[in-house]
Amino acid sequence: MLSYSSYTLTAVAALLVTCCALPECPGIPEPPGTPGLPGKDGLKGQERLTGLTRPSGNFLGPLRRDRLPWSQGVPVSLDSELHNVLVNLKPRLCRLEGVLALNEKIKVGGEKIFASNGKEVDFASALKSCEEAGGTLATPMNEEENKAIMGIVKQYNRYAYLGFTESRVSGQFQYLNGVPLNYTKWHNYEPNGKGTEKCVEMYTDGSWNDKKCNMRRLTICEF
Ligand code: MAN
Ligand code: CA
């Protein structure tokens, strides 16, 4: 049986998966009563959330610690208050994504969010920064993701390392988990390092070149 926190995580994950591809965001209807518009029961979103007024800052605001989902024993699906919190998070997160995209802090490609810290470092340092931020190195798995990453490469006008390395078989590249690439965008005549260029950089046209791992390249992470 799922633990209660598993229910919560499942519900949040389901919500976020449907929320966070930015192009879908504008089409997502606001749940009734949010924000500031009364729903059928006449309550506005914040009032419906908890029946309390919203304190400054945190949009989860009035949720009390002793009522946090993982401290209770009821599945999310049966907890209408928590359900409302999650439903309200969805447009809220979409709006935040909109703000970040507007300010060119993130690029959204499919399910992923890409961002750079603007720093140029070697492959290992770039990967470490991404992981410390809770992500990994940008790893394009299809044309849409490749284009989103290219947008950041163009924005900074700097080549970037991608989340690939050469496998033990020279000339064959793999994801960081060891799985062979199933989408590639090699520049003409690449990869050509034959075992001497174990990392991969993205050029400003979005194409890829195998490259030594100790260069300074723009850090781009995915989340
Ligand atoms: C340099 C390196 C190589 C790349 C060639 C392309 O030698 O960046 O990785 O393949 O240029 O001409
Ligand atoms: Ca090369």
CSV table of N, CA and C in Angstrom, one decimal, residues 11-71:
chain,number,residue,atom,x,y,z
A,11,ALA,N,0.5,12.8,-6.2
A,11,ALA,CA,-0.5,13.8,-6.6
A,11,ALA,C,0.3,15.1,-7.1
A,12,VAL,N,1.4,15.5,-6.4
A,12,VAL,CA,2.1,16.6,-6.8
A,12,VAL,C,2.8,16.4,-8.2
A,13,ALA,N,3.3,15.2,-8.3
A,13,ALA,CA,4.0,14.8,-9.6
A,13,ALA,C,3.0,14.9,-10.7
A,14,ALA,N,1.8,14.3,-10.5
A,14,ALA,CA,0.8,14.3,-11.6
A,14,ALA,C,0.5,15.8,-11.9
A,15,LEU,N,0.4,16.6,-10.9
A,15,LEU,CA,0.0,18.0,-11.1
A,15,LEU,C,1.1,18.7,-11.9
A,16,LEU,N,2.3,18.5,-11.5
A,16,LEU,CA,3.4,19.2,-12.1
A,16,LEU,C,3.6,18.8,-13.5
A,17,VAL,N,3.5,17.5,-13.8
A,17,VAL,CA,3.7,17.0,-15.1
A,17,VAL,C,2.7,17.7,-16.1
A,18,THR,N,1.5,17.8,-15.6
A,18,THR,CA,0.5,18.5,-16.5
A,18,THR,C,0.6,20.0,-16.5
A,19,CYS,N,1.4,20.5,-15.5
A,19,CYS,CA,1.5,22.0,-15.5
A,19,CYS,C,2.6,22.6,-16.3
A,20,CYS,N,3.7,21.9,-16.2
A,20,CYS,CA,4.9,22.8,-16.3
A,20,CYS,C,5.6,22.9,-17.7
A,21,ALA,N,5.0,22.3,-18.7
A,21,ALA,CA,5.4,22.6,-20.0
A,21,ALA,C,4.8,23.9,-20.4
A,22,LEU,N,5.7,24.9,-20.4
A,22,LEU,CA,5.2,26.3,-20.5
A,22,LEU,C,4.1,26.5,-21.6
A,23,PRO,N,4.3,26.0,-22.8
A,23,PRO,CA,3.3,26.2,-23.9
A,23,PRO,C,1.9,25.8,-23.5
A,24,GLU,N,1.8,24.9,-22.6
A,24,GLU,CA,0.5,24.5,-22.1
A,24,GLU,C,-0.1,25.4,-21.1
A,25,CYS,N,0.8,26.2,-20.5
A,25,CYS,CA,0.3,26.9,-19.3
A,25,CYS,C,-0.8,27.9,-19.6
A,26,PRO,N,-0.7,28.7,-20.7
A,26,PRO,CA,-1.7,29.7,-20.9
A,26,PRO,C,-3.1,29.1,-21.2
A,27,GLY,N,-3.1,27.8,-21.6
A,27,GLY,CA,-4.4,27.1,-21.9
A,27,GLY,C,-5.0,26.5,-20.7
A,28,ILE,N,-4.3,26.5,-19.6
A,28,ILE,CA,-4.8,25.8,-18.4
A,28,ILE,C,-5.8,26.8,-17.7
A,29,PRO,N,-7.0,26.3,-17.6
A,29,PRO,CA,-8.0,27.2,-16.9
A,29,PRO,C,-7.7,27.4,-15.5
A,30,GLU,N,-7.9,28.6,-15.0
A,30,GLU,CA,-7.7,28.8,-13.5
A,30,GLU,C,-8.8,28.0,-12.8
A,31,PRO,N,-8.4,27.4,-11.7
A,31,PRO,CA,-9.5,26.7,-10.9
A,31,PRO,C,-10.5,27.7,-10.4
A,32,PRO,N,-11.7,27.2,-10.2
A,32,PRO,CA,-12.7,28.2,-9.8
A,32,PRO,C,-12.3,28.9,-8.5
A,33,GLY,N,-12.5,30.2,-8.5
A,33,GLY,CA,-12.2,30.9,-7.2
A,33,GLY,C,-10.8,31.4,-7.1
A,34,THR,N,-10.0,31.2,-8.2
A,34,THR,CA,-8.6,31.7,-8.1
A,34,THR,C,-8.4,32.6,-9.3
A,35,PRO,N,-7.4,33.4,-9.2
A,35,PRO,CA,-7.1,34.1,-8.0
A,35,PRO,C,-7.9,35.4,-8.0
A,36,GLY,N,-8.6,35.6,-6.9
A,36,GLY,CA,-9.4,36.8,-6.7
A,36,GLY,C,-10.8,36.7,-7.4
A,37,LEU,N,-11.0,35.6,-8.1
A,37,LEU,CA,-12.3,35.5,-8.7
A,37,LEU,C,-13.2,34.5,-7.9
A,38,PRO,N,-14.3,34.9,-7.4
A,38,PRO,CA,-15.1,34.0,-6.6
A,38,PRO,C,-15.5,32.7,-7.4
A,39,GLY,N,-15.6,31.6,-6.8
A,39,GLY,CA,-16.0,30.3,-7.4
A,39,GLY,C,-17.5,30.2,-7.1
A,40,LYS,N,-18.0,29.0,-7.3
A,40,LYS,CA,-19.5,28.7,-7.2
A,40,LYS,C,-19.9,29.0,-5.7
A,41,ASP,N,-19.0,28.7,-4.8
A,41,ASP,CA,-19.4,28.9,-3.4
A,41,ASP,C,-19.1,30.3,-2.9
A,42,GLY,N,-18.7,31.2,-3.9
A,42,GLY,CA,-18.5,32.6,-3.5
A,42,GLY,C,-17.2,32.9,-2.9
A,43,LEU,N,-16.4,31.8,-2.6
A,43,LEU,CA,-15.1,32.0,-2.0
A,43,LEU,C,-14.1,32.3,-3.0
A,44,LYS,N,-13.2,33.1,-2.7
A,44,LYS,CA,-12.0,33.3,-3.6
A,44,LYS,C,-11.0,32.2,-3.3
A,45,GLY,N,-10.0,32.1,-4.2
A,45,GLY,CA,-9.1,31.0,-4.1
A,45,GLY,C,-8.4,30.9,-2.7
A,46,GLN,N,-7.8,32.0,-2.3
A,46,GLN,CA,-7.1,31.9,-1.0
A,46,GLN,C,-8.0,31.5,0.1
A,47,GLU,N,-9.3,32.0,0.1
A,47,GLU,CA,-10.2,31.7,1.2
A,47,GLU,C,-10.6,30.2,1.1
A,48,ARG,N,-10.7,29.7,-0.1
A,48,ARG,CA,-11.1,28.3,-0.2
A,48,ARG,C,-10.0,27.4,0.2
A,49,LEU,N,-8.7,27.9,0.0
A,49,LEU,CA,-7.6,27.1,0.3
A,49,LEU,C,-7.6,26.6,1.8
A,50,THR,N,-7.9,27.5,2.7
A,50,THR,CA,-7.8,27.2,4.1
A,50,THR,C,-8.8,27.9,4.9
A,51,GLY,N,-9.5,28.8,4.4
A,51,GLY,CA,-10.4,29.6,5.2
A,51,GLY,C,-9.7,30.6,6.0
A,52,LEU,N,-8.4,30.8,5.7
A,52,LEU,CA,-7.7,31.8,6.5
A,52,LEU,C,-7.2,32.8,5.4
A,53,THR,N,-6.8,34.0,5.9
A,53,THR,CA,-6.3,35.0,5.0
A,53,THR,C,-4.8,34.7,4.7
A,54,ARG,N,-4.3,35.2,3.6
A,54,ARG,CA,-3.0,34.9,3.2
A,54,ARG,C,-1.9,35.8,3.9
A,55,PRO,N,-0.9,35.2,4.5
A,55,PRO,CA,0.1,36.0,5.1
A,55,PRO,C,1.1,36.5,3.9
A,56,SER,N,2.0,37.3,4.3
A,56,SER,CA,2.9,37.8,3.2
A,56,SER,C,3.8,36.7,2.7
A,57,GLY,N,4.1,36.9,1.4
A,57,GLY,CA,5.1,36.0,0.8
A,57,GLY,C,4.7,34.7,0.3
A,58,ASN,N,4.7,33.7,1.1
A,58,ASN,CA,4.6,32.3,0.7
A,58,ASN,C,3.2,32.0,0.2
A,59,PHE,N,3.0,31.5,-1.0
A,59,PHE,CA,1.7,31.3,-1.5
A,59,PHE,C,1.0,30.1,-0.9
A,60,LEU,N,1.8,29.3,-0.2
A,60,LEU,CA,1.1,28.2,0.5
A,60,LEU,C,0.7,28.7,1.9
A,61,GLY,N,1.1,30.0,2.1
A,61,GLY,CA,0.8,30.7,3.3
A,61,GLY,C,0.2,30.0,4.5
A,62,PRO,N,-1.2,30.0,4.5
A,62,PRO,CA,-1.8,29.7,5.7
A,62,PRO,C,-1.8,28.2,6.1
A,63,LEU,N,-1.2,27.3,5.2
A,63,LEU,CA,-1.1,25.9,5.7
A,63,LEU,C,-0.3,25.9,7.0
A,64,ARG,N,-0.9,25.3,8.0
A,64,ARG,CA,-0.2,25.2,9.2
A,64,ARG,C,0.7,23.9,9.3
A,65,ARG,N,1.8,24.0,9.9
A,65,ARG,CA,2.7,22.9,10.0
A,65,ARG,C,2.0,21.6,10.5
A,66,ASP,N,1.1,21.8,11.5
A,66,ASP,CA,0.5,20.6,12.0
A,66,ASP,C,-0.6,20.0,11.1
A,67,ARG,N,-0.8,20.7,9.9
A,67,ARG,CA,-1.8,20.2,9.0
A,67,ARG,C,-1.1,19.9,7.7
A,68,LEU,N,0.3,19.9,7.6
A,68,LEU,CA,1.0,19.5,6.4
A,68,LEU,C,0.6,18.1,6.1
A,69,PRO,N,0.5,17.8,4.7
A,69,PRO,CA,0.0,16.6,4.3
A,69,PRO,C,0.7,15.4,4.9
A,70,TRP,N,2.0,15.5,5.0
A,70,TRP,CA,2.8,14.3,5.4
A,70,TRP,C,2.7,14.1,6.9
A,71,SER,N,1.9,15.0,7.6
A,71,SER,CA,1.8,14.8,9.0
A,71,SER,C,0.4,14.2,9.3
